CSV table of C-alpha atoms in Angstrom, one decimal:
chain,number,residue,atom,x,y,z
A,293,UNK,CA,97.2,94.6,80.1
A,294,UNK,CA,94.9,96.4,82.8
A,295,UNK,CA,92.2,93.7,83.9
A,296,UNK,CA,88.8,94.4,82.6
A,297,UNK,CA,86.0,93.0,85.7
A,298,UNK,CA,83.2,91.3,84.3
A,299,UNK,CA,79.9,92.2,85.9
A,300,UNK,CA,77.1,89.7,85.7
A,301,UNK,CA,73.7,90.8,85.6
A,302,UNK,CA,70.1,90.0,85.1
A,303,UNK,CA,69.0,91.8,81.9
A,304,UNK,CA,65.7,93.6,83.5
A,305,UNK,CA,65.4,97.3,83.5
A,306,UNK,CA,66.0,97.0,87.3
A,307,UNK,CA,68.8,95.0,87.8
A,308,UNK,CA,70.3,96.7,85.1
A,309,UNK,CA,70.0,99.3,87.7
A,310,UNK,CA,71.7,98.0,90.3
A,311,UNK,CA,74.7,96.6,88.4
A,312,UNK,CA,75.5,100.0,87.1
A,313,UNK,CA,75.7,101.3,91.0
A,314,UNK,CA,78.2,98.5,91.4
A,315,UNK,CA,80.1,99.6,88.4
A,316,UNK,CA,80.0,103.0,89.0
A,317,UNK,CA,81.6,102.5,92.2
A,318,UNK,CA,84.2,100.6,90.7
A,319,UNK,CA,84.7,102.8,88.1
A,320,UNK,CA,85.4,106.2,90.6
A,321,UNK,CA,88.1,104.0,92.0
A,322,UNK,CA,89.5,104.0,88.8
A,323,UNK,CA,88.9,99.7,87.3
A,324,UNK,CA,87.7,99.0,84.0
A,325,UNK,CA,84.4,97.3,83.9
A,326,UNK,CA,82.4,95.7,82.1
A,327,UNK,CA,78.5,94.7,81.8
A,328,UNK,CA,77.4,91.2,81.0
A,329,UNK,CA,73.4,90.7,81.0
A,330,UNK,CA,72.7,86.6,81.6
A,331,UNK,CA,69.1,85.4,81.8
A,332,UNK,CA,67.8,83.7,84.7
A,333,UNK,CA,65.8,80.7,84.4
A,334,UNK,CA,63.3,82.8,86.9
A,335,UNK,CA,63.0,85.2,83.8
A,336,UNK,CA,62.6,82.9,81.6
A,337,UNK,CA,59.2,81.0,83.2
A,338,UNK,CA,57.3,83.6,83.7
A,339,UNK,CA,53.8,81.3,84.2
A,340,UNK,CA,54.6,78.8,87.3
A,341,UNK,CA,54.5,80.6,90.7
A,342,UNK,CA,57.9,80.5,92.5
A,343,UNK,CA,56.6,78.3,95.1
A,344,UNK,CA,55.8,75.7,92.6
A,345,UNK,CA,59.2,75.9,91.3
A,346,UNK,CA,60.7,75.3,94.8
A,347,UNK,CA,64.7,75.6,93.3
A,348,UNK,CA,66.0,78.1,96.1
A,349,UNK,CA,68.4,80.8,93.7
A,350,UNK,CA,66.3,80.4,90.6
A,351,UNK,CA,67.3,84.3,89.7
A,352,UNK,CA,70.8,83.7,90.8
A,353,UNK,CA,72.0,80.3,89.8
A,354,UNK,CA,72.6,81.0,86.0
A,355,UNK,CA,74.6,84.0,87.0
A,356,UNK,CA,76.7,81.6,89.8
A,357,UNK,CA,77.4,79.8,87.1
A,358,UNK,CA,78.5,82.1,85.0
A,359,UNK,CA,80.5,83.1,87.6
A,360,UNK,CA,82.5,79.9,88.2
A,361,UNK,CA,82.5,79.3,84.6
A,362,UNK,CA,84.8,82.4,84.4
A,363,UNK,CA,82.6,84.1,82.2
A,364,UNK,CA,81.8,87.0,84.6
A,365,UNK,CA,83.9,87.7,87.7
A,366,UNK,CA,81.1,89.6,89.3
A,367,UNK,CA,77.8,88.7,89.9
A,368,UNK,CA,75.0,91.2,91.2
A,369,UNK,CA,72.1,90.4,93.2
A,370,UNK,CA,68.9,91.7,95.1
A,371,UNK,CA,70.0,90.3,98.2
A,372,UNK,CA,66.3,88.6,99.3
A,373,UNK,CA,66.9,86.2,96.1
A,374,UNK,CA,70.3,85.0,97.0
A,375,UNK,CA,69.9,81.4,99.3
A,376,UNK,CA,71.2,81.7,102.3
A,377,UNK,CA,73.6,78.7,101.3
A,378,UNK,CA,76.4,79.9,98.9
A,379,UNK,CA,77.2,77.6,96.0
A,380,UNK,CA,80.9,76.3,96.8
A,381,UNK,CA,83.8,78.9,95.9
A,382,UNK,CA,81.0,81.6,95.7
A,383,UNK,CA,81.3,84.5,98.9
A,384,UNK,CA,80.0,87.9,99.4
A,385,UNK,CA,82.5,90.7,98.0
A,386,UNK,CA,80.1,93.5,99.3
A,387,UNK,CA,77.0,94.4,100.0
A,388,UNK,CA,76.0,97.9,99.4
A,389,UNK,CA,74.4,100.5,101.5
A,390,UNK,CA,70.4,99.5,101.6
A,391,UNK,CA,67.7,101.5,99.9
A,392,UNK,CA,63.8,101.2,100.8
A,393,UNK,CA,62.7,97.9,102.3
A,394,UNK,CA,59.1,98.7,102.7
A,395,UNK,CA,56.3,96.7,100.3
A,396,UNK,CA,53.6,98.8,99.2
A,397,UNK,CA,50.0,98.2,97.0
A,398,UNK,CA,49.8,99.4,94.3
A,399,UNK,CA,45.9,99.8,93.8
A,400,UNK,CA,43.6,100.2,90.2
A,401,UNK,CA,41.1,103.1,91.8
A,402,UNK,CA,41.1,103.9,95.5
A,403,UNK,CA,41.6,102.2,98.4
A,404,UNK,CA,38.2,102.1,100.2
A,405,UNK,CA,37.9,98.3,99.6
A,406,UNK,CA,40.8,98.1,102.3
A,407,UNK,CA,38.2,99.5,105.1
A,408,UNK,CA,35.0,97.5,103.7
A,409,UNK,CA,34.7,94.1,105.8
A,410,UNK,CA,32.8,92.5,103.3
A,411,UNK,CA,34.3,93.0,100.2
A,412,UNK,CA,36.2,90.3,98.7
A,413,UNK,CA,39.4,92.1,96.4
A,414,UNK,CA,41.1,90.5,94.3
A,415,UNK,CA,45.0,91.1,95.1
A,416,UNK,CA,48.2,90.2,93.1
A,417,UNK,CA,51.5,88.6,94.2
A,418,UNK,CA,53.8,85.3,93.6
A,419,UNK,CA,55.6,85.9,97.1
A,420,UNK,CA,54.0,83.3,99.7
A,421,UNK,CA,55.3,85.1,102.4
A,422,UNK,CA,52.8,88.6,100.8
A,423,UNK,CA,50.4,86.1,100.2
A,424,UNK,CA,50.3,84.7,103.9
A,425,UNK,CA,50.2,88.2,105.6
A,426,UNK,CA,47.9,89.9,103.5
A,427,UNK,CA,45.4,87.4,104.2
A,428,UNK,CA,46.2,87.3,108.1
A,429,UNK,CA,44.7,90.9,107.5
A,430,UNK,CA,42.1,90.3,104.9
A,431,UNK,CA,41.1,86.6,105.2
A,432,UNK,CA,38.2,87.2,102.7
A,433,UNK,CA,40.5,88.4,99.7
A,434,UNK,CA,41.4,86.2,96.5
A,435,UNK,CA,45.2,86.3,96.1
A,436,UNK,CA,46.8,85.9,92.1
A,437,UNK,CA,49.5,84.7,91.2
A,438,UNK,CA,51.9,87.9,89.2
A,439,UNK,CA,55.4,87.1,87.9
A,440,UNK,CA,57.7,88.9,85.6
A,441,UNK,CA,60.2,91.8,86.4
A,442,UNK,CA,58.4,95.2,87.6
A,443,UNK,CA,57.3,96.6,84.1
A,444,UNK,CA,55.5,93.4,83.0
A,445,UNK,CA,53.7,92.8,86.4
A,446,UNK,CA,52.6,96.5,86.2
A,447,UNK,CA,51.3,96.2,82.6
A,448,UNK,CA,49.8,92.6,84.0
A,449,UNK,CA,47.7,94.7,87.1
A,450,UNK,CA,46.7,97.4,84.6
A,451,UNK,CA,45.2,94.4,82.0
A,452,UNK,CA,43.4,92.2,84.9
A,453,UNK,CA,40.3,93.1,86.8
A,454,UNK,CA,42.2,93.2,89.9
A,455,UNK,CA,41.9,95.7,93.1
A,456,UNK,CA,45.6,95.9,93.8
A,457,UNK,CA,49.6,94.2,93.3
A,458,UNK,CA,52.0,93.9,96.1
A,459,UNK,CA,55.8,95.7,95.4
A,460,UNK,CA,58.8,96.0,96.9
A,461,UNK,CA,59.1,99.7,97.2
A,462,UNK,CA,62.5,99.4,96.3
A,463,UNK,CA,61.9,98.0,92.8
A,464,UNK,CA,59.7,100.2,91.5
A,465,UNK,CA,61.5,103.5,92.9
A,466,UNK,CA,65.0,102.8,91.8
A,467,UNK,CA,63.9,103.0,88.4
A,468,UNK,CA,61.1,105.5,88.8
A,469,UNK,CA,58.1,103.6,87.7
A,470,UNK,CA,55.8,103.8,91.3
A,471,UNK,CA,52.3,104.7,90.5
A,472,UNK,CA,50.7,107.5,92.2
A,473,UNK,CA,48.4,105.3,93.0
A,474,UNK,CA,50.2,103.5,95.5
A,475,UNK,CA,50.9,103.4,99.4
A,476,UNK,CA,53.5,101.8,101.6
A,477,UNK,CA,52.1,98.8,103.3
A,478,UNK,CA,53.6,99.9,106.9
A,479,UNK,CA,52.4,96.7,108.4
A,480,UNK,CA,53.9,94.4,106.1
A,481,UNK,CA,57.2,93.0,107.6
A,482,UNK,CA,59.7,93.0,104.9
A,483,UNK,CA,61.5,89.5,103.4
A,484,UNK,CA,65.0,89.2,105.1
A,485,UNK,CA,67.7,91.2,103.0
A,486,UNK,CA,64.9,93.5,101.0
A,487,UNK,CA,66.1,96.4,99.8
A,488,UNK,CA,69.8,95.7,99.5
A,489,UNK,CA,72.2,94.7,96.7
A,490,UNK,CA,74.5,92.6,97.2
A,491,UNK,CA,78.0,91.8,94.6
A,492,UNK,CA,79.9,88.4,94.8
A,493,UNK,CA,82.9,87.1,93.5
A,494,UNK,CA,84.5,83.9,93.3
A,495,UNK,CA,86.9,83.3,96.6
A,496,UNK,CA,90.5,82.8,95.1
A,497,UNK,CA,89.7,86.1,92.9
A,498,UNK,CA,91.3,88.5,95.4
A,499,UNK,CA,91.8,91.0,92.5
A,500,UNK,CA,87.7,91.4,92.6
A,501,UNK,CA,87.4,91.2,96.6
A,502,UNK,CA,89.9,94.4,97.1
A,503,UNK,CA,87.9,96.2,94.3
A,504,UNK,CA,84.9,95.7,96.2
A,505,UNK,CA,85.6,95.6,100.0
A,506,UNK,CA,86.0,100.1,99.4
A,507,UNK,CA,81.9,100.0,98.8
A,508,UNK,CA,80.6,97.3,101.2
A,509,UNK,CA,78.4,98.6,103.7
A,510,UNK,CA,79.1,97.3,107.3
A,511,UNK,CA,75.9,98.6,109.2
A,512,UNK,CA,73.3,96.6,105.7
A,513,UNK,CA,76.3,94.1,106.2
A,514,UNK,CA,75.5,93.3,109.9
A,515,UNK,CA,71.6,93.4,109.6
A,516,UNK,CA,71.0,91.5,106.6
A,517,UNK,CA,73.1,88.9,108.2
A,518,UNK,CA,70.9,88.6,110.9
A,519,UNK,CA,67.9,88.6,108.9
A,520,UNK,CA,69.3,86.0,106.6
A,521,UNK,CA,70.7,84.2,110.0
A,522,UNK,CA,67.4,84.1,111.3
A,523,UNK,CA,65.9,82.6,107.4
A,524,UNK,CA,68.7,80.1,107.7
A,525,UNK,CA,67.9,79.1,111.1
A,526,UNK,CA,64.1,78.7,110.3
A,527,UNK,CA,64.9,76.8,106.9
A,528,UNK,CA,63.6,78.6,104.6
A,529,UNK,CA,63.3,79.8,101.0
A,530,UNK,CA,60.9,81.1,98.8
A,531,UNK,CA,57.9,78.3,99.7
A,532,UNK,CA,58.3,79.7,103.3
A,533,UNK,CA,56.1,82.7,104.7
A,534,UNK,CA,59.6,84.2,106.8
A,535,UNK,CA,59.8,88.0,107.4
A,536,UNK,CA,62.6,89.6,109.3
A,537,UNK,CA,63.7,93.7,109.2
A,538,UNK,CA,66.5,94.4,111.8
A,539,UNK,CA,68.4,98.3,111.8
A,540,UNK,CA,70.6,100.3,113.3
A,541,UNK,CA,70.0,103.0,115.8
A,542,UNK,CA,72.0,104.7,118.7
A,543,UNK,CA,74.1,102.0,118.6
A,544,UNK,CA,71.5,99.3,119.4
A,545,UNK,CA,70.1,96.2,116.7
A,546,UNK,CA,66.4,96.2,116.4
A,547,UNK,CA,65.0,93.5,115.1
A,548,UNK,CA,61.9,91.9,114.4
A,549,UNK,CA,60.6,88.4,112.8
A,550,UNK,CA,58.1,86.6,111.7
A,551,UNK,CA,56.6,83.1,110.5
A,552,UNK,CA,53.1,82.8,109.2
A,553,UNK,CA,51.2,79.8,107.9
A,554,UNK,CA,50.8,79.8,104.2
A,555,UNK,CA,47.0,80.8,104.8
A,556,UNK,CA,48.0,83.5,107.3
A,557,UNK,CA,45.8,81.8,110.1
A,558,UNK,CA,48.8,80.6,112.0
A,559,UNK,CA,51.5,83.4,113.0
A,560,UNK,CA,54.3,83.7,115.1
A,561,UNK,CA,56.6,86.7,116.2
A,562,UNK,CA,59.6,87.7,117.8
A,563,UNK,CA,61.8,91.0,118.6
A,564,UNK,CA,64.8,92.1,120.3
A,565,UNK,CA,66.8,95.1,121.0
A,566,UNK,CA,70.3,94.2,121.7
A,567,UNK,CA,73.7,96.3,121.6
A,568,UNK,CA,75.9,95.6,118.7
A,569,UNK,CA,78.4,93.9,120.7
A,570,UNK,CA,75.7,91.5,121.4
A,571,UNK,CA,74.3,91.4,118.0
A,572,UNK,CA,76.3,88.0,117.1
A,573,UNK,CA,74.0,84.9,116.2
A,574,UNK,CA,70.7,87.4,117.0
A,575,UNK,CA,69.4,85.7,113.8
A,576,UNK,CA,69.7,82.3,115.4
A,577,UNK,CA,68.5,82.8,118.3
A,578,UNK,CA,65.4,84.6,117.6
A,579,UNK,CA,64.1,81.9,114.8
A,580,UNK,CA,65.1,79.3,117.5
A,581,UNK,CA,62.6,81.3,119.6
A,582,UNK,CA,59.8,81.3,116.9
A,583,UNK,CA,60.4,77.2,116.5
A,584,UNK,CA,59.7,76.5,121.0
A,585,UNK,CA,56.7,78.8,120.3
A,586,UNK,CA,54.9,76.3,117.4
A,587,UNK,CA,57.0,77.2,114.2
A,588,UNK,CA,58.5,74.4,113.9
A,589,UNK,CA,55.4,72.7,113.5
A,590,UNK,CA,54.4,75.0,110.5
A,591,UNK,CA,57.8,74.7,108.8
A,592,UNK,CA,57.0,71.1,109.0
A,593,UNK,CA,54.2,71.1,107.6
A,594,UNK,CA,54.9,73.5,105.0
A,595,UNK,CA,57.9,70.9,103.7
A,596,UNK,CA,55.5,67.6,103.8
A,597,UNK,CA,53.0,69.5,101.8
A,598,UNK,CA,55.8,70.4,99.1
């Protein structure tokens, strides 16, 4: 009997969305498939903020498990919630071609409170590393706490007397719910691996690994490894304010990083252009950059406090 793959999926409207790319590529290449929605304990708390938490993978471990349970032999993932650390027996079967990475704000009127110095707005997001930039720009802003998959933390904005939200682009264009009254936050350096989708597998399923090595991406593959390189090398997760964006062009690996303080009054940088022969351990080396300059202290501190 033909093998039928499992695919393991969140059951919100978008990553709904990005298990049917997955199985739509499988399925042009001819495999039976299979959806299997699994809630997250990430969808299921919806009140404490994800730095409170603290459990690196809260949207991916009930689908790892599922995984090694044999219940799914696929798992898919927005690749910025995936630890850097894979759970034992666990690898990366591909990692598709990457879609927007920007943020953007999503704002309730206009936008003039962006340009008004003394205005105090009241801004939405559960991401500390949002959180810590936007207030390296706007110091004098209130920052709430928003959880919930994209349609409940736009029906939350709309509900609250709040100015703005903070999105991924990505999330809210792949399933056609951005606002027209919204605009790409071009200053905003992106979490490492935003924007791209990544499917695993379980190691010894080499049935699973062919199916998917036809539709991973090697140019997303190479920079969200150094962006996830350079997270790993900082040791971080979702407590710590890490942003890193590297891409491809005329042969050459930009990249650019970031640590900030969780208040954004501390903030350190770093970026390189390198060829892609000299590419390997980029990551590494440039968070081992932003730790000489001070960061280390900051990750430090950052860990006592939690």
């Amino acid at each position: 009997m033909e093998k039928v793959i499992r695919i393991g999926t969140r059951d919100s409207q978008l990553a709904l969305w990005q298990a049917h790319q997955v199985n739509d590529l499988l399925t042009a290449q001819g495999y039976r498939t299979e959806l299997v929605p699994i809630k997250s304990e990430g969808d299921i708390d919806l009140v404490t903020p994800l730095y409170e938490i603290g459990v690196q993978g809260i949207f991916t471990k009930s689908l790892d498990l599922a995984l090694l349970n044999k219940r799914i032999d696929i798992a898919v993932h927005s690749f910025k919630d995936v630890p850097t650390q894979l759970p034992q027996q666990i690898v990366h079967a591909a990692i598709l071609k990457r879609g927007p990475v920007k943020d953007l704000l999503v704002y309730k009127t206009n936008t003039d409170f962006l340009e008004q110095p003394g205005y105090i707005a009241h801004i939405a997001t559960s991401s500390v590393r949002r959180k810590a930039q936007w207030l390296r720009k706007y110091p004098q802003h209130r920052l709430h706490n928003l959880r919930g998959n994209v349609n409940t933390r736009l029906q939350k904005l709309a509900a609250e007397n709040w100015d703005g939200a903070i999105f991924a682009a990505a999330g809210l264009e792949r399933i056609n719910v951005r606002p027209a009254t919204s605009i790409y936050l071009d200053w905003m350096l992106p979490a490492p691996a935003q924007g791209a989708v990544v499917a695993v597998c379980r190691e010894d399923d080499q049935f699973c690994l062919d199916a998917c090595a036809a539709f991973n991406d090697a140019d997303t593959a190479l920079t969200t490894q150094i962006e996830r390189e350079f997270l790993r090398t900082l040791m971080g997760g979702c407590t710590t304010p890490i942003s890193a964006y590297a891409y491809i062009q005329d042969h050459t690996v930009h990249f650019s990083g970031e640590l900030c303080s969780l208040d954004g009054s501390q903030f350190f940088s770093t970026s390189h252009e390198v060829s892609l022969d000299q590419a390997q351990q980029l990551g590494q080396r440039a968070a081992e950059e932003i730790m000489a300059q001070g960061g280390a202290e900051i990750v430090a501190q950052i860990r006592n406090a939690k």
